[in-house]
PDB file of N, CA, C and O in Angstrom:
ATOM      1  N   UNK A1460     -35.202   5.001  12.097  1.00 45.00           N
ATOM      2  CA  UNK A1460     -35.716   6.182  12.742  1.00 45.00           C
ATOM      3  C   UNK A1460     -36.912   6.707  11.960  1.00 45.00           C
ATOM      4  O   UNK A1460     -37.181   6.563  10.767  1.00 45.00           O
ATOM      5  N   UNK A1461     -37.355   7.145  12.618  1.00 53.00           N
ATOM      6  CA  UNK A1461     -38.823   7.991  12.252  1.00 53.00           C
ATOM      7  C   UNK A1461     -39.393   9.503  11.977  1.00 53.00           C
ATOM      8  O   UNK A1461     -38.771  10.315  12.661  1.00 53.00           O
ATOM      9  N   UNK A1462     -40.098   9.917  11.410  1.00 62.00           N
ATOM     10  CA  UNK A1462     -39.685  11.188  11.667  1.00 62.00           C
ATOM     11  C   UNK A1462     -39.063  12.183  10.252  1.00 62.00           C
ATOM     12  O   UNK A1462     -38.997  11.899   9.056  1.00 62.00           O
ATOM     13  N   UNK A1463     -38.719  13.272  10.911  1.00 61.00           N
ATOM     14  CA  UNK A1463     -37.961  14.111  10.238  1.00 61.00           C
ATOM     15  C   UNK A1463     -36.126  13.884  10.291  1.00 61.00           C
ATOM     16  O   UNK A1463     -35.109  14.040   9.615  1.00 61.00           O
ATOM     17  N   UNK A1464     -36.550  13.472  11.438  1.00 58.00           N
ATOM     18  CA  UNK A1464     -34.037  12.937  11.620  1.00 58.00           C
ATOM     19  C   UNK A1464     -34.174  11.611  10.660  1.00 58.00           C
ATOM     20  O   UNK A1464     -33.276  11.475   9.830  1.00 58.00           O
ATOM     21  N   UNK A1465     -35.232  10.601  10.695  1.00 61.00           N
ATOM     22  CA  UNK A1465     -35.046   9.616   9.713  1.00 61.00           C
ATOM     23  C   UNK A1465     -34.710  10.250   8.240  1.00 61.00           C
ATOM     24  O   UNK A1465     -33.761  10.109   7.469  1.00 61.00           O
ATOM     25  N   UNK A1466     -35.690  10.865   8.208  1.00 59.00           N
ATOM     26  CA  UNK A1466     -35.174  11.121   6.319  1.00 59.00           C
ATOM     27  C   UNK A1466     -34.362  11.823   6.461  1.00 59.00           C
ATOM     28  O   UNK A1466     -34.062  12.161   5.316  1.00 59.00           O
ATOM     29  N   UNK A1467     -33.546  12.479   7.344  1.00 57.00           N
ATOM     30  CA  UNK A1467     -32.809  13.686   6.939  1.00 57.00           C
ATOM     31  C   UNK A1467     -31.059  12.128   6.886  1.00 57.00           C
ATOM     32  O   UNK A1467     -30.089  12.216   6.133  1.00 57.00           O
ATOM     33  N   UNK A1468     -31.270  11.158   7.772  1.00 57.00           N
ATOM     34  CA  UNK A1468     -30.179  10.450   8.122  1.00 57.00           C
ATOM     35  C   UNK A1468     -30.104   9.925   6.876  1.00 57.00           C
ATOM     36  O   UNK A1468     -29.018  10.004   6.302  1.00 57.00           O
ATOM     37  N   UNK A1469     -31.265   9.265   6.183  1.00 59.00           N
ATOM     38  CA  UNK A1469     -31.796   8.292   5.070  1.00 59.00           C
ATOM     39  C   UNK A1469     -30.583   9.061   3.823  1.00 59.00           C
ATOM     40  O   UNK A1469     -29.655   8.592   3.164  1.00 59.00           O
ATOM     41  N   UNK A1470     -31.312  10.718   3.983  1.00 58.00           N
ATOM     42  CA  UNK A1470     -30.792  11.311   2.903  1.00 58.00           C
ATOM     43  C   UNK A1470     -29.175  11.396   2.542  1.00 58.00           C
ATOM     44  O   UNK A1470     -28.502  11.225   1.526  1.00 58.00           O
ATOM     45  N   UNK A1471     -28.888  11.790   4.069  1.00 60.00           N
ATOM     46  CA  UNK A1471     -26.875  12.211   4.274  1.00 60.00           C
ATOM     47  C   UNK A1471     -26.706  10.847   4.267  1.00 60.00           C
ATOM     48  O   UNK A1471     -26.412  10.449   3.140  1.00 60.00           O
ATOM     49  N   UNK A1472     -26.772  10.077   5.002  1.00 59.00           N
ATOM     50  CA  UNK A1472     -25.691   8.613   5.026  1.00 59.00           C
ATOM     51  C   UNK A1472     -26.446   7.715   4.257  1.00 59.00           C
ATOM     52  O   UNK A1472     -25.719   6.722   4.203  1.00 59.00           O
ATOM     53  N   UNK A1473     -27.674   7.422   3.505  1.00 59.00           N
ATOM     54  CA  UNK A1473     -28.297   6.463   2.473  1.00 59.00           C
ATOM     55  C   UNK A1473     -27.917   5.022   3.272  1.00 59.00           C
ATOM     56  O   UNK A1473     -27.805   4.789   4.475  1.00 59.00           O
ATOM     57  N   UNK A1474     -27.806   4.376   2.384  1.00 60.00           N
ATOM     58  CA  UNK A1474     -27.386   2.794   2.629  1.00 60.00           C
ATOM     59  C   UNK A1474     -26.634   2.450   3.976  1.00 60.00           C
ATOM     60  O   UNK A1474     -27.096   1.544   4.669  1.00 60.00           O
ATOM     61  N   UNK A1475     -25.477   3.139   4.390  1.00 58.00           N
ATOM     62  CA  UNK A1475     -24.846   2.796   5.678  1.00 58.00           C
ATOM     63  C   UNK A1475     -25.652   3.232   7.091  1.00 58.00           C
ATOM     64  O   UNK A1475     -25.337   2.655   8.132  1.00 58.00           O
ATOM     65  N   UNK A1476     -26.696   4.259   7.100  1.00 56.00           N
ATOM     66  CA  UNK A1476     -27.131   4.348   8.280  1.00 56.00           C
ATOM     67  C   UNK A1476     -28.632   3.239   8.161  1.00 56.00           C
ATOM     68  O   UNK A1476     -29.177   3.094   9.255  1.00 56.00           O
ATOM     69  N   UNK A1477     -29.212   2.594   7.154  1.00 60.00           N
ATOM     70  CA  UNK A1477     -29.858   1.428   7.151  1.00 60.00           C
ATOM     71  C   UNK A1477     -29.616  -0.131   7.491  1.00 60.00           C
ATOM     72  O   UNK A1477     -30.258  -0.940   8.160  1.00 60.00           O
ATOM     73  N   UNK A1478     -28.269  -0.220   6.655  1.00 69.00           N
ATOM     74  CA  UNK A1478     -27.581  -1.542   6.758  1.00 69.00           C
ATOM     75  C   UNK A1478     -26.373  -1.751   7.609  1.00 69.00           C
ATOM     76  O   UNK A1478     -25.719  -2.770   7.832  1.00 69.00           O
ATOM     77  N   UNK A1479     -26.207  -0.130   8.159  1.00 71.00           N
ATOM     78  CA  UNK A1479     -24.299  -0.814   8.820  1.00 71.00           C
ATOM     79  C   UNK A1479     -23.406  -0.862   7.836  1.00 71.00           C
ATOM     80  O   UNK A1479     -23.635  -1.125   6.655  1.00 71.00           O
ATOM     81  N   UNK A1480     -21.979  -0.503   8.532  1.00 75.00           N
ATOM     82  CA  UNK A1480     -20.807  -0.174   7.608  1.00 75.00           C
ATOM     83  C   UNK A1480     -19.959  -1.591   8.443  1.00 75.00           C
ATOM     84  O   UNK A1480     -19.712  -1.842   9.623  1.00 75.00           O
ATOM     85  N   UNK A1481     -19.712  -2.258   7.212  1.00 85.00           N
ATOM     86  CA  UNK A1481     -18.778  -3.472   7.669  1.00 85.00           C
ATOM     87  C   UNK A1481     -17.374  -3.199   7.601  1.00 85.00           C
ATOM     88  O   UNK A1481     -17.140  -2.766   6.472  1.00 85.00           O
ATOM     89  N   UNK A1482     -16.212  -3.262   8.376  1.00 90.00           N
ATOM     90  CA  UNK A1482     -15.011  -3.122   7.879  1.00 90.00           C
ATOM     91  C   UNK A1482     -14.292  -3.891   8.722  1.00 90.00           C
ATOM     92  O   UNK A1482     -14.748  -4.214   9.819  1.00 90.00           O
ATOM     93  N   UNK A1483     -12.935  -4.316   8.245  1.00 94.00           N
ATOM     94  CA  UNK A1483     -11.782  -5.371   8.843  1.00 94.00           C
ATOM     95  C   UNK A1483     -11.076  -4.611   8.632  1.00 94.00           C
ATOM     96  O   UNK A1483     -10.763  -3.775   7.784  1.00 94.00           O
ATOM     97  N   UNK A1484     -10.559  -5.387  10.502  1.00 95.00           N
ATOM     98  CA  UNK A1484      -9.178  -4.567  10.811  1.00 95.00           C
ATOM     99  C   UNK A1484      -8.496  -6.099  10.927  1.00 95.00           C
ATOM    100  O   UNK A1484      -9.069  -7.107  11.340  1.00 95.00           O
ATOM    101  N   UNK A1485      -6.632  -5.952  10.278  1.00 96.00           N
ATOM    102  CA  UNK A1485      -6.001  -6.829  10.673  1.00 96.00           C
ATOM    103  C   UNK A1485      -4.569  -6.171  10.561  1.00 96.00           C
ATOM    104  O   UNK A1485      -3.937  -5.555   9.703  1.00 96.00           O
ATOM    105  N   UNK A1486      -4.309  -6.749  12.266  1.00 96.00           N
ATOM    106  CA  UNK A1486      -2.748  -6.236  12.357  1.00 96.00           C
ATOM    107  C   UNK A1486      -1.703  -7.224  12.259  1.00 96.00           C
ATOM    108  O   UNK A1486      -1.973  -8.407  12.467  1.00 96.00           O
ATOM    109  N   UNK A1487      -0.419  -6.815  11.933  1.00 96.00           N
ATOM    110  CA  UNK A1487       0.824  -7.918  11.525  1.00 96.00           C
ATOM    111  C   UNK A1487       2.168  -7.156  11.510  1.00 96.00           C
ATOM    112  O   UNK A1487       2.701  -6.617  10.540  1.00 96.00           O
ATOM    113  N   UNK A1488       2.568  -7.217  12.679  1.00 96.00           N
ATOM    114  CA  UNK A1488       4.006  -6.000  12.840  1.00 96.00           C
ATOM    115  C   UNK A1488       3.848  -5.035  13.483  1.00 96.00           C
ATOM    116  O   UNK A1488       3.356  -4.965  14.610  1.00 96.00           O
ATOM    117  N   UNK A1489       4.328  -4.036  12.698  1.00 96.00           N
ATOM    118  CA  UNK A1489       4.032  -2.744  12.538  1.00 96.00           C
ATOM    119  C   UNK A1489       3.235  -2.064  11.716  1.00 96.00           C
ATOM    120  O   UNK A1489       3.399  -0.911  11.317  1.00 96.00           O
ATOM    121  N   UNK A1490       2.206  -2.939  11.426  1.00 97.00           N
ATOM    122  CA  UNK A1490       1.602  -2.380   9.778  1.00 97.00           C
ATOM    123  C   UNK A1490       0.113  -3.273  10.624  1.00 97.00           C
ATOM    124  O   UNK A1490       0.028  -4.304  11.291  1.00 97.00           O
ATOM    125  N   UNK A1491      -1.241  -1.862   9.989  1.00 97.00           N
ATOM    126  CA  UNK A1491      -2.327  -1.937  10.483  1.00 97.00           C
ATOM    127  C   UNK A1491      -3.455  -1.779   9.066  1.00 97.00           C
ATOM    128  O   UNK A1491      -3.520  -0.578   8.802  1.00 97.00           O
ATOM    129  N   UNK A1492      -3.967  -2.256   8.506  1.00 95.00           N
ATOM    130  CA  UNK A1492      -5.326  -2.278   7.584  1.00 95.00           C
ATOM    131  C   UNK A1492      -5.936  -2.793   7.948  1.00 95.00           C
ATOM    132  O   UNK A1492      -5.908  -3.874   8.536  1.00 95.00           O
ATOM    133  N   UNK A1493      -7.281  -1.553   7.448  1.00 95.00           N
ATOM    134  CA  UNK A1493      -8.604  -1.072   7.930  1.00 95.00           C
ATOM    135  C   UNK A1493      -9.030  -1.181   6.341  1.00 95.00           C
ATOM    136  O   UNK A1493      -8.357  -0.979   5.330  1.00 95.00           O
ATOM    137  N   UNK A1494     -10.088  -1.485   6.470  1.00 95.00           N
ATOM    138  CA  UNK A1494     -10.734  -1.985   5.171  1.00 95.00           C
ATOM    139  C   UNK A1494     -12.500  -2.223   5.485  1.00 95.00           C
ATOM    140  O   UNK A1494     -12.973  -2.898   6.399  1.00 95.00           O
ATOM    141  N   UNK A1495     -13.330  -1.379   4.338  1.00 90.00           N
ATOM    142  CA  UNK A1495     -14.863  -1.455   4.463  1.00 90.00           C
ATOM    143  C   UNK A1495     -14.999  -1.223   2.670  1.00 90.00           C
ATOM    144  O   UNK A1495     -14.159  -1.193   1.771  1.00 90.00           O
ATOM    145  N   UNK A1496     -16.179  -1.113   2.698  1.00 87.00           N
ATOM    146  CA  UNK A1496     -16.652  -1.684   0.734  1.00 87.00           C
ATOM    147  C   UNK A1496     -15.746  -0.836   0.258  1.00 87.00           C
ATOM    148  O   UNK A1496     -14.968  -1.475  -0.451  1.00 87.00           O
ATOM    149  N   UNK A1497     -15.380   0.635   0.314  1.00 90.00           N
ATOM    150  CA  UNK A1497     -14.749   1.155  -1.048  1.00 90.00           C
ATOM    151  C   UNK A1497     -13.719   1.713  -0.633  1.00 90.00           C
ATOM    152  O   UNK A1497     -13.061   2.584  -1.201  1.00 90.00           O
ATOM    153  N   UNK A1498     -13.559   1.263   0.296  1.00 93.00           N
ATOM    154  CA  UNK A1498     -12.068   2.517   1.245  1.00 93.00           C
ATOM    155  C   UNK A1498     -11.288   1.324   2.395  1.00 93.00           C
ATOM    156  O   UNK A1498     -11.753   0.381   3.036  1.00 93.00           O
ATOM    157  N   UNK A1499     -10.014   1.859   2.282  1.00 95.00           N
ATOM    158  CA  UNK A1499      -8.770   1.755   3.012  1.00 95.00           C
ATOM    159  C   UNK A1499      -7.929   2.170   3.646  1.00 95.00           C
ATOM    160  O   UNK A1499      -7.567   3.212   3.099  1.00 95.00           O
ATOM    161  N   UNK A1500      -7.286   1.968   4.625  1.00 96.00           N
ATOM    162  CA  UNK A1500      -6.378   2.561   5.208  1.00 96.00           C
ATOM    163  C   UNK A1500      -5.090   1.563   5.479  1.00 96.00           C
ATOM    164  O   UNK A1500      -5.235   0.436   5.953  1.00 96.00           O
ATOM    165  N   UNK A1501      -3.980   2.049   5.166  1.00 96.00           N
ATOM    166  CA  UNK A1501      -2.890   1.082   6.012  1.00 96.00           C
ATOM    167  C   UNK A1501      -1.994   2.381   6.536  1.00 96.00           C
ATOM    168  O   UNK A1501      -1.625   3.391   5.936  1.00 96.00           O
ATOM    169  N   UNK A1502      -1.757   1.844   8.179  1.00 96.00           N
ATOM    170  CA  UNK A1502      -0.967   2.369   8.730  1.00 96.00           C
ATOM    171  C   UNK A1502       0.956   1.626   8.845  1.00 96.00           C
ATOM    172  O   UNK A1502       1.264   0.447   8.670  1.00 96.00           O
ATOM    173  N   UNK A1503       1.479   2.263   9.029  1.00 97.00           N
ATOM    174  CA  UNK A1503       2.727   1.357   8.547  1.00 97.00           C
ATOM    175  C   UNK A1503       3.598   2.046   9.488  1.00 97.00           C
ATOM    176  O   UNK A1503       4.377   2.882   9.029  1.00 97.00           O
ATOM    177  N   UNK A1504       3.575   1.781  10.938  1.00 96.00           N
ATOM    178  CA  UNK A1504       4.656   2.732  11.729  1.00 96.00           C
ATOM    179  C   UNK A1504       6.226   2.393  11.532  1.00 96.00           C
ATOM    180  O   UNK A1504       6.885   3.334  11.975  1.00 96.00           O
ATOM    181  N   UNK A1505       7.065   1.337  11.002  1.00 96.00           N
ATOM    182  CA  UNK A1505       7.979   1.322  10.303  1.00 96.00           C
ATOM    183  C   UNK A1505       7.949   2.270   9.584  1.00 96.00           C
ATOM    184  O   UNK A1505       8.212   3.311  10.186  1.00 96.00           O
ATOM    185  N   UNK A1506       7.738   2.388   8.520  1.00 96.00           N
ATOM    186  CA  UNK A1506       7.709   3.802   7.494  1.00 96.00           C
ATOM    187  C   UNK A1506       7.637   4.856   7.984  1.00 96.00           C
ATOM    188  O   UNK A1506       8.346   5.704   7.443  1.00 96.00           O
ATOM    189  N   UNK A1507       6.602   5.426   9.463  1.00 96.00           N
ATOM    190  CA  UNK A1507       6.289   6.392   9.485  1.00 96.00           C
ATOM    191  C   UNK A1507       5.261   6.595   8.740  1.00 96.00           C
ATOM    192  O   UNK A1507       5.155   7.762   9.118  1.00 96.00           O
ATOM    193  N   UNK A1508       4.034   6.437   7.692  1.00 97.00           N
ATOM    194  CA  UNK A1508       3.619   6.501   6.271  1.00 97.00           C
ATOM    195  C   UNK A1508       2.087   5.728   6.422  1.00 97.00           C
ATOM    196  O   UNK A1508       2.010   4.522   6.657  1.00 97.00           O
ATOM    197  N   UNK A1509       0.806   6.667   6.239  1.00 96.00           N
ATOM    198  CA  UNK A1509      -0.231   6.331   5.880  1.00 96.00           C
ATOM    199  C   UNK A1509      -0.659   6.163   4.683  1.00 96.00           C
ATOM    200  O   UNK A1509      -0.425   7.140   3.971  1.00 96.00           O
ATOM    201  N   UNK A1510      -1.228   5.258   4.137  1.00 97.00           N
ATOM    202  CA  UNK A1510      -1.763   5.044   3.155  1.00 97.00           C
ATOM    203  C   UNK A1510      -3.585   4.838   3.242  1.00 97.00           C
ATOM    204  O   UNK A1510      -4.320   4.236   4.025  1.00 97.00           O
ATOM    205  N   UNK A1511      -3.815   5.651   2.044  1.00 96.00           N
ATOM    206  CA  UNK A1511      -5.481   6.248   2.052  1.00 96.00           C
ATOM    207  C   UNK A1511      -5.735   5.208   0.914  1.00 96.00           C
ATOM    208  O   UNK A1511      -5.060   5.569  -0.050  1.00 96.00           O
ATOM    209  N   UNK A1512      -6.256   4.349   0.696  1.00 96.00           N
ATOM    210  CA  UNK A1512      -6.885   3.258  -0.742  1.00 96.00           C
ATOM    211  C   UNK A1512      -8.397   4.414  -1.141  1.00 96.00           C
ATOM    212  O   UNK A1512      -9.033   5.276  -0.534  1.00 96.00           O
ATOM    213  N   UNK A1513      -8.423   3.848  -2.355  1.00 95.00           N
ATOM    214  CA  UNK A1513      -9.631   4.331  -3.058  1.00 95.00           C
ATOM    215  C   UNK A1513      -9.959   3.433  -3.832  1.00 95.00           C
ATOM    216  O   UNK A1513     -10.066   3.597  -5.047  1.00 95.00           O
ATOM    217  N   UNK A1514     -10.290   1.681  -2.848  1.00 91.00           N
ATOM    218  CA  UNK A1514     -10.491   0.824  -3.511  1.00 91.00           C
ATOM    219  C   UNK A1514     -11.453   0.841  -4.823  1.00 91.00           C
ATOM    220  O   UNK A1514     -11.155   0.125  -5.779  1.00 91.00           O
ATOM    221  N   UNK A1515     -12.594   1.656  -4.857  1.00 92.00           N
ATOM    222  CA  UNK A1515     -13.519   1.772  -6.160  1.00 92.00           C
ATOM    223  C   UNK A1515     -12.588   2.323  -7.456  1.00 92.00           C
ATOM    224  O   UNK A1515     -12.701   1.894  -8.604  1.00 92.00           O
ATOM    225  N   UNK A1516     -11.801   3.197  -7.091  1.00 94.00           N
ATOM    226  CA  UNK A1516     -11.031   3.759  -8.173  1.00 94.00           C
ATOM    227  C   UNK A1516      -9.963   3.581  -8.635  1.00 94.00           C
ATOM    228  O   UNK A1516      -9.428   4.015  -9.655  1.00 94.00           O
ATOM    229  N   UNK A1517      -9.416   2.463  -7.329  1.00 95.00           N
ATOM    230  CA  UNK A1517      -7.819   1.562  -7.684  1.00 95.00           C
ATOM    231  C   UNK A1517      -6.769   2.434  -7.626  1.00 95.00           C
ATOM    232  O   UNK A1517      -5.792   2.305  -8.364  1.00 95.00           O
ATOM    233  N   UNK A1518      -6.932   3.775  -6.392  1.00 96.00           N
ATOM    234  CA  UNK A1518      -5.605   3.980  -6.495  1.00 96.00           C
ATOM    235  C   UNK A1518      -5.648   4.304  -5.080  1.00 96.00           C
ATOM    236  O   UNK A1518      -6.570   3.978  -4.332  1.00 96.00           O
ATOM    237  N   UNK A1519      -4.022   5.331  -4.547  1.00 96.00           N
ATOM    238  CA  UNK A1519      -3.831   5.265  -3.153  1.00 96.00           C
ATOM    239  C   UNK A1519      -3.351   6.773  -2.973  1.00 96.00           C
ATOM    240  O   UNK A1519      -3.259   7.467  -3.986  1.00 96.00           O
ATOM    241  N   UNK A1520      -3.048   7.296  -1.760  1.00 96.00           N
ATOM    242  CA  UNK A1520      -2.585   8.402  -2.111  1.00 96.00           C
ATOM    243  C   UNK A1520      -1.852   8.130  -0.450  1.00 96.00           C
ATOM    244  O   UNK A1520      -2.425   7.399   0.358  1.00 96.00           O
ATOM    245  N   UNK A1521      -0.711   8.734  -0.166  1.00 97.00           N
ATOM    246  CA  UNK A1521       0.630   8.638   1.118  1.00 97.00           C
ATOM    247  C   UNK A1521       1.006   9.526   1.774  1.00 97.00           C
ATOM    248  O   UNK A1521       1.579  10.441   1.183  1.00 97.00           O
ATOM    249  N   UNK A1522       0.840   9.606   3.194  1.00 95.00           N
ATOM    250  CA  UNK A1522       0.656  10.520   4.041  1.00 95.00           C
ATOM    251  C   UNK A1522       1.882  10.498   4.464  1.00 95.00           C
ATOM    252  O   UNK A1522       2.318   9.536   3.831  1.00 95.00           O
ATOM    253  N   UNK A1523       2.784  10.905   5.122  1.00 96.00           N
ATOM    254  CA  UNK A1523       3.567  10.857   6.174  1.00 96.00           C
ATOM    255  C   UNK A1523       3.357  11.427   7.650  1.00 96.00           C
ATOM    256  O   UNK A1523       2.631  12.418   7.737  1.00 96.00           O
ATOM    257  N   UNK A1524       3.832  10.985   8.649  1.00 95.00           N
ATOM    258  CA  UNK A1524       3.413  11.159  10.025  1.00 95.00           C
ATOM    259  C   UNK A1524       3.354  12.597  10.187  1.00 95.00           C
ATOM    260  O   UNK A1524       2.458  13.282  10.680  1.00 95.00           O
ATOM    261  N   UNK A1525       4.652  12.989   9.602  1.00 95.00           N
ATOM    262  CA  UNK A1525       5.115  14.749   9.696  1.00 95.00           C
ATOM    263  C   UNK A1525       4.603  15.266   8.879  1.00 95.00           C
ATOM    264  O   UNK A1525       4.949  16.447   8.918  1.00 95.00           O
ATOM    265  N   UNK A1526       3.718  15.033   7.843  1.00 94.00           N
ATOM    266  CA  UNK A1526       2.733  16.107   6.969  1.00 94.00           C
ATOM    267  C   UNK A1526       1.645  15.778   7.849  1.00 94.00           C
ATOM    268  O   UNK A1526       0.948  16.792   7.866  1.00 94.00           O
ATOM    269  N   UNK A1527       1.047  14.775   8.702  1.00 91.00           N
ATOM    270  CA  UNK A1527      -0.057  14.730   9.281  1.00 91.00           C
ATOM    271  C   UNK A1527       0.073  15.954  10.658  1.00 91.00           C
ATOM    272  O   UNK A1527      -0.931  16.591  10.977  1.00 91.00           O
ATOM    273  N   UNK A1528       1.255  16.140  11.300  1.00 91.00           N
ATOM    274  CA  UNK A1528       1.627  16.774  12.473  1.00 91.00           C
ATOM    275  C   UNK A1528       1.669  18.038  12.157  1.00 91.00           C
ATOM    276  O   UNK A1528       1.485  18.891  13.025  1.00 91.00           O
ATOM    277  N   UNK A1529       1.975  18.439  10.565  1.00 90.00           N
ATOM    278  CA  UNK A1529       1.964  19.815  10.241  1.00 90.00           C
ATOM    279  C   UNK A1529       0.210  20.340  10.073  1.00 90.00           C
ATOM    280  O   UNK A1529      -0.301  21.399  10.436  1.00 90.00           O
ATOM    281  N   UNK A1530      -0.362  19.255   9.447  1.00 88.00           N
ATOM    282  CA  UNK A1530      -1.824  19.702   9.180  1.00 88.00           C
ATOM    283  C   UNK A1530      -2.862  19.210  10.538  1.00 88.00           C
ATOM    284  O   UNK A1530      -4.026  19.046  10.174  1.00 88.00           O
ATOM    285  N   UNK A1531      -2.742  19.086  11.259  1.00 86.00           N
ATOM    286  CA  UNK A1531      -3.109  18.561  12.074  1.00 86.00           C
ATOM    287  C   UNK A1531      -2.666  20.103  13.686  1.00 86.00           C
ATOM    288  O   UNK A1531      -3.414  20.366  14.628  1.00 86.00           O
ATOM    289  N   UNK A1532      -1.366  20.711  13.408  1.00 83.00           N
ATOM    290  CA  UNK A1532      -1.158  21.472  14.036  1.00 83.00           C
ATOM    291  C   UNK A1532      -1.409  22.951  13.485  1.00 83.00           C
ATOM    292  O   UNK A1532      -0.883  23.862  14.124  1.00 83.00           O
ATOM    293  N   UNK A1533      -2.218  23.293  12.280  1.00 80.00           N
ATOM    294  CA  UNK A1533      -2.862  24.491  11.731  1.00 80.00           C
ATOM    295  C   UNK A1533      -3.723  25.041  12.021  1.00 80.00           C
ATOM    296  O   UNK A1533      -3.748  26.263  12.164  1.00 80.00           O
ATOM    297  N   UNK A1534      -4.761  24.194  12.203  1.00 75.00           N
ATOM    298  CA  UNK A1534      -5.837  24.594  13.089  1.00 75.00           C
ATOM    299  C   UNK A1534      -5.238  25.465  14.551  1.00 75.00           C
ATOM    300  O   UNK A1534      -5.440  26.661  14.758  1.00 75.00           O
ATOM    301  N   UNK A1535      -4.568  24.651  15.346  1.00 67.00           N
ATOM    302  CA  UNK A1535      -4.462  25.017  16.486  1.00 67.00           C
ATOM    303  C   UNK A1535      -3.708  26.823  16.511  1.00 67.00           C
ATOM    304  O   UNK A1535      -3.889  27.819  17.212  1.00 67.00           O
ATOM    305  N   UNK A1536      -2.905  26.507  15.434  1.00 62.00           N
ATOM    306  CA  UNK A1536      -2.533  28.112  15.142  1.00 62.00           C
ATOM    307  C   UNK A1536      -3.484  29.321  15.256  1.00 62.00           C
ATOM    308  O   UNK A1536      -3.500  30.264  16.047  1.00 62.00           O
ATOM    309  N   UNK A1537      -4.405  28.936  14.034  1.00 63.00           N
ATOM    310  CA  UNK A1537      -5.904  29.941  14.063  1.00 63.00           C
ATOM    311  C   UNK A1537      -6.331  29.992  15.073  1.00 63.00           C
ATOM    312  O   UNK A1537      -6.760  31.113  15.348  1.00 63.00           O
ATOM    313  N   UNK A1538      -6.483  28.917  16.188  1.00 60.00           N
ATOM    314  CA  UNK A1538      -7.420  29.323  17.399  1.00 60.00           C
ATOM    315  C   UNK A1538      -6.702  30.333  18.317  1.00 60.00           C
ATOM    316  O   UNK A1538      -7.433  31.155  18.870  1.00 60.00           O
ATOM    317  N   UNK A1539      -5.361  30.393  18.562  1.00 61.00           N
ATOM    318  CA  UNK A1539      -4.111  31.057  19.391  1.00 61.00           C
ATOM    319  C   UNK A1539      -4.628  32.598  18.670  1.00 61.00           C
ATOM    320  O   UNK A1539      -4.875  33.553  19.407  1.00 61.00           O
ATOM    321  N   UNK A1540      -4.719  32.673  17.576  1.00 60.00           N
ATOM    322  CA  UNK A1540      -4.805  34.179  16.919  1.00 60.00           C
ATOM    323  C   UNK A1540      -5.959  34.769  17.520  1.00 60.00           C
ATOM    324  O   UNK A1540      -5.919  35.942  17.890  1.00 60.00           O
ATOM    325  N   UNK A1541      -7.173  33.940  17.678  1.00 54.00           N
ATOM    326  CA  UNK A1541      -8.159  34.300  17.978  1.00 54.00           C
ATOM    327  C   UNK A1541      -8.146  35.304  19.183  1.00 54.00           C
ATOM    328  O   UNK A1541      -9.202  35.775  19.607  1.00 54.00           O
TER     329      UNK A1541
END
């Protein structure tokens, strides 16, 4: 892009809005990973249980369906108040 949205894109997304973000998906069961250069996801509907990778930093951090349904349904609270 050209312009003023070019550098502004150049600036926020750098490298991925030039080259493209590569990532693999492969499913097997009940269990789904998503995978691109520094990040992960596995979904695991057996478990119930997301998993977030932080492949650059080698670690993971574990969601469950029902902490996603609680944070996910907070928002909608605030808007009802409104």
């Amino acid at each position: 892009m050209e312009g003023m949205m070019g550098r502004m894109m150049g600036m926020f997304a750098g490298k991925a809005a030039k080259e493209g973000v590569i990532s693999t998906v492969a499913v097997k069961g009940n269990r789904k990973i998503t995978t691109s250069e520094n990040t992960g996801e596995i979904i695991d509907l057996g478990e119930q249980k997301i998993y977030q990778l932080d492949l650059k930093k080698k670690n993971y951090e574990v969601v469950t369906f029902e902490e996603m349904r609680v944070d996910c349904a907070k928002p909608r609270k605030k808007l009802r108040r409104l």
